[in-house]
Coordinates of C-alpha atoms in Angstrom, one line a residue:
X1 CA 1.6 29.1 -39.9
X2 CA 4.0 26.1 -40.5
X3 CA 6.1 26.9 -37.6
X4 CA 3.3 27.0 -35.8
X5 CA 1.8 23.4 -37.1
X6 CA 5.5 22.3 -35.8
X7 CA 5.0 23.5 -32.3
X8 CA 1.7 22.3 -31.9
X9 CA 2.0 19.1 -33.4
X10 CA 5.4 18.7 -31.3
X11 CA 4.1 19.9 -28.1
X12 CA 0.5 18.4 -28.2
X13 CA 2.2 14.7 -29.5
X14 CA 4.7 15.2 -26.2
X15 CA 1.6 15.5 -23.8
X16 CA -0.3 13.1 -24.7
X17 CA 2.5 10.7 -25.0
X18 CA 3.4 11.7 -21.2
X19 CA 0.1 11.2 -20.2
X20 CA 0.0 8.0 -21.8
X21 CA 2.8 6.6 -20.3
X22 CA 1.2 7.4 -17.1
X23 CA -1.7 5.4 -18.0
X24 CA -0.7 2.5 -19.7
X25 CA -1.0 -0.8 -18.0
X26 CA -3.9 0.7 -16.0
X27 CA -6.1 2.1 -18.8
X28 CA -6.6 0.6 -22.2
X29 CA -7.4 4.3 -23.7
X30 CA -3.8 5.3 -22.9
X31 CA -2.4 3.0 -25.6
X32 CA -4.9 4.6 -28.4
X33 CA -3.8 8.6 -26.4
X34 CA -0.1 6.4 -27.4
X35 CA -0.8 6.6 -31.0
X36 CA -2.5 9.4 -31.3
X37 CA 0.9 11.1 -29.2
X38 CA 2.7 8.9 -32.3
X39 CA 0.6 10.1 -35.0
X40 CA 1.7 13.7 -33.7
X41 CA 5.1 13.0 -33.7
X42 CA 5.3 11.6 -37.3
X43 CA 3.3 14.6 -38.7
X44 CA 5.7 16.7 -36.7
X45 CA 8.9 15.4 -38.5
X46 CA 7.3 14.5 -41.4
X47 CA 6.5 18.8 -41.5
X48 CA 10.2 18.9 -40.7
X49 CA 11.3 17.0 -43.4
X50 CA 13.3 14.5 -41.2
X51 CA 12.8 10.8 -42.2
X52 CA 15.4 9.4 -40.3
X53 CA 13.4 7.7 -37.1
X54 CA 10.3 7.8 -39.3
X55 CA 10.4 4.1 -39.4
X56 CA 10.6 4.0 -35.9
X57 CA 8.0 6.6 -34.9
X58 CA 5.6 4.9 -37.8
X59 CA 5.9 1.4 -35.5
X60 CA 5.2 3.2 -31.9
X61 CA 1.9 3.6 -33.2
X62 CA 1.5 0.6 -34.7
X63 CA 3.1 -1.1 -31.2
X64 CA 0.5 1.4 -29.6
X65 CA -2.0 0.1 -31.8
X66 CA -1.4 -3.1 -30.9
X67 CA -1.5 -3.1 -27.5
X68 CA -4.9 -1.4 -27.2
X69 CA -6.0 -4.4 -29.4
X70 CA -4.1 -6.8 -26.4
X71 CA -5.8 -4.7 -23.7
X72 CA -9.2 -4.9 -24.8
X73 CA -9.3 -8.5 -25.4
X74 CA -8.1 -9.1 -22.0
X75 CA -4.8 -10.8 -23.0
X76 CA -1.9 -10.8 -21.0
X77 CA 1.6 -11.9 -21.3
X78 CA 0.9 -16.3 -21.0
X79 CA -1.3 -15.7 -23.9
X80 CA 1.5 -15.5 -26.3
X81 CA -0.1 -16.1 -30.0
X82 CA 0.8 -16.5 -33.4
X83 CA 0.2 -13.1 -34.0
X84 CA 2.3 -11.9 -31.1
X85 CA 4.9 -14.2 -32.7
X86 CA 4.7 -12.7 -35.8
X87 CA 4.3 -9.2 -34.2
X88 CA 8.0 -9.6 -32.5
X89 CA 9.5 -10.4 -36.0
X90 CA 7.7 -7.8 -37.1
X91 CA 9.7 -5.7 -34.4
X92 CA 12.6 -7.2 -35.3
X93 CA 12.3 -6.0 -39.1
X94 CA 11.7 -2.4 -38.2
X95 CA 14.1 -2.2 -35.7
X96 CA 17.2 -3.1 -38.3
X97 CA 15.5 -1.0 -41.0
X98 CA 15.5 1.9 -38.6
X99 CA 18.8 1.3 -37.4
X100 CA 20.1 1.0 -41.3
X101 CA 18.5 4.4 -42.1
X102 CA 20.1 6.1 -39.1
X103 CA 23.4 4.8 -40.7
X104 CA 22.8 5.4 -44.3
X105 CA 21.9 9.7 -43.1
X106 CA 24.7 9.9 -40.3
X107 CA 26.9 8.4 -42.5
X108 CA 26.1 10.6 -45.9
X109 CA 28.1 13.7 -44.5
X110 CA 31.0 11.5 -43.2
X111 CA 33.1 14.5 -42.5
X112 CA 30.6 15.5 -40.2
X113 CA 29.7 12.3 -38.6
X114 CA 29.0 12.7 -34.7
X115 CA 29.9 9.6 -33.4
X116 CA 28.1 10.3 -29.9
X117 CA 24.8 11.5 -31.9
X118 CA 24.4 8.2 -33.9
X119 CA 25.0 5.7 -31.1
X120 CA 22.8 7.7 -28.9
X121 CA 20.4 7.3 -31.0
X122 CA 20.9 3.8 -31.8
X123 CA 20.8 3.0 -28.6
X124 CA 17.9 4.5 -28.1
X125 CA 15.9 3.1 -31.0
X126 CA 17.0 -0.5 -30.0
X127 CA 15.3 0.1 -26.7
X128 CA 12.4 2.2 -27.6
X129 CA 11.2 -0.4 -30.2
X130 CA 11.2 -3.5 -28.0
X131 CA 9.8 -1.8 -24.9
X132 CA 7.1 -1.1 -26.9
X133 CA 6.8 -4.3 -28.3
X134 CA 7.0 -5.5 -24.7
X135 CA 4.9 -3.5 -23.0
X136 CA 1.7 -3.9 -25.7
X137 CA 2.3 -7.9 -25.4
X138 CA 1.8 -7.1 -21.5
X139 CA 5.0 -7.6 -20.1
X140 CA 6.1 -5.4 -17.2
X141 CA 9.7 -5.7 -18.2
X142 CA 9.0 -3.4 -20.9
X143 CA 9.1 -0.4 -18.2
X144 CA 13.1 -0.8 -17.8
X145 CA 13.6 -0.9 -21.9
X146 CA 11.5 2.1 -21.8
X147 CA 13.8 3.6 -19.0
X148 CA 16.4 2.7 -20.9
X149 CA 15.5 4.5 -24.3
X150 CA 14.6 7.7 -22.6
X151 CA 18.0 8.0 -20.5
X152 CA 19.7 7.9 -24.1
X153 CA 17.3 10.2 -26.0
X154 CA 18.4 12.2 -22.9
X155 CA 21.8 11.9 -23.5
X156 CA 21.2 12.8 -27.1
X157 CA 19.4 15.8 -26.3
X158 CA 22.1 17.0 -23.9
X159 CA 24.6 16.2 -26.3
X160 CA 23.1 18.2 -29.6
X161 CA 21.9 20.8 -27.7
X162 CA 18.1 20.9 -28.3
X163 CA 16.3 22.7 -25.7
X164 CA 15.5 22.4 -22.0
X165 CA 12.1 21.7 -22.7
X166 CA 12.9 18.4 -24.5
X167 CA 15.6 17.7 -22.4
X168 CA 13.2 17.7 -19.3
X169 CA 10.3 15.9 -21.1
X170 CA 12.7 13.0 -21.1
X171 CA 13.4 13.3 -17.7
X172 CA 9.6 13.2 -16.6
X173 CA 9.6 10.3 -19.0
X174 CA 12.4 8.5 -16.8
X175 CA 10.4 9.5 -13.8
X176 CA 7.4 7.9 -15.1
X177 CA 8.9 4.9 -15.7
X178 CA 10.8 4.6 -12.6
X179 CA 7.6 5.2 -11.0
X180 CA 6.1 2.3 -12.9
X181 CA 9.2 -0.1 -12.3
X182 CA 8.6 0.3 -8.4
X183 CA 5.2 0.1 -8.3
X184 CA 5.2 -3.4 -10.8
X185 CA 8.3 -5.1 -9.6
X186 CA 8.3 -4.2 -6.0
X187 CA 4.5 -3.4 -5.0
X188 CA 4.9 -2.8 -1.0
X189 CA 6.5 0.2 -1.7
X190 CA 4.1 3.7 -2.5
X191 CA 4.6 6.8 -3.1

């Protein structure tokens, strides 16, 4: 039964975060399908026992959150608040508290420490949480953070090993926000 919970929460968290991404910008229900994808993924590595990006999955939905709360009160990026202010802090906090647990886990088995695996996902993490963050304030530029974070959760995948299936949800996720970065930043062009 748990292995199943694991696939479904994984898989089911993974589509509706794809179809979100899809959505978001156009459709204020794809930021709360955003954090319901989030919610997903924290139950699925919370049933995995693996806290390391918890911190980081735990603010996508509260980014998520946040920008259906944006959306829905019609704000966009020139109606920059205290809030908003306080929200980027915010941002700011959990991005060095994720980045200081990653360290404090990779760097517990230091005989074992993969190099490769932690600045992946470093590198990751300092994109993800920002393009988010971005992105719910209503900025396009967002898209290329986002771009960004998935071409080195790529590169993590590839590099640990995990399967294709993951592999290629990242690149769909690139594709998506390629997509997005065309259509935003240069608008004559259509696919």
């Amino acid at each position: 039964m748990k292995k199943f919970t694991l696939s479904f929460t994984q898989w089911a968290g993974s589509i509706l975060l794809l179809a979100s991404k899809f959505f978001l910008g156009d459709y204020q229900e794809a930021w709360i399908v955003s954090a319901i994808g989030y919610v997903m993924i924290v139950l699925f590595n919370v049933l995995r026992n693996n806290y390391i990006i918890l911190v980081t999955d735990v603010f996508l939905v509260i980014s998520s959150t946040y920008g259906f709360f944006k959306m829905v009160n019609g704000k966009t990026e020139a109606d920059l608040t205290q809030l908003d202010v306080l929200f980027i802090i915010l941002t700011a906090v959990a991005l060095l508290i994720s980045i200081k647990k990653q360290y404090r886990s990779y760097s517990k088995d230091s005989e074992n420490f993969d190099t490769k695996k932690f600045r992946f996902q470093v590198l990751a993490t300092v994109c993800i949480l920002p393009a988010f963050t971005l992105l719910s304030l209503r900025f396009s530029i967002g898209w290329i953070a986002l771009l960004c974070a998935h071409f080195f959760l790529y590169k993590l995948f590839t590099h640990i090993g995990k399967s294709k299936a993951i592999v290629y949800l990242q690149v769909i996720s690139m594709g998506i926000a390629i997509y997005k970065i065309f259509t935003i930043f240069i608008p004559t062009v259509s696919f």
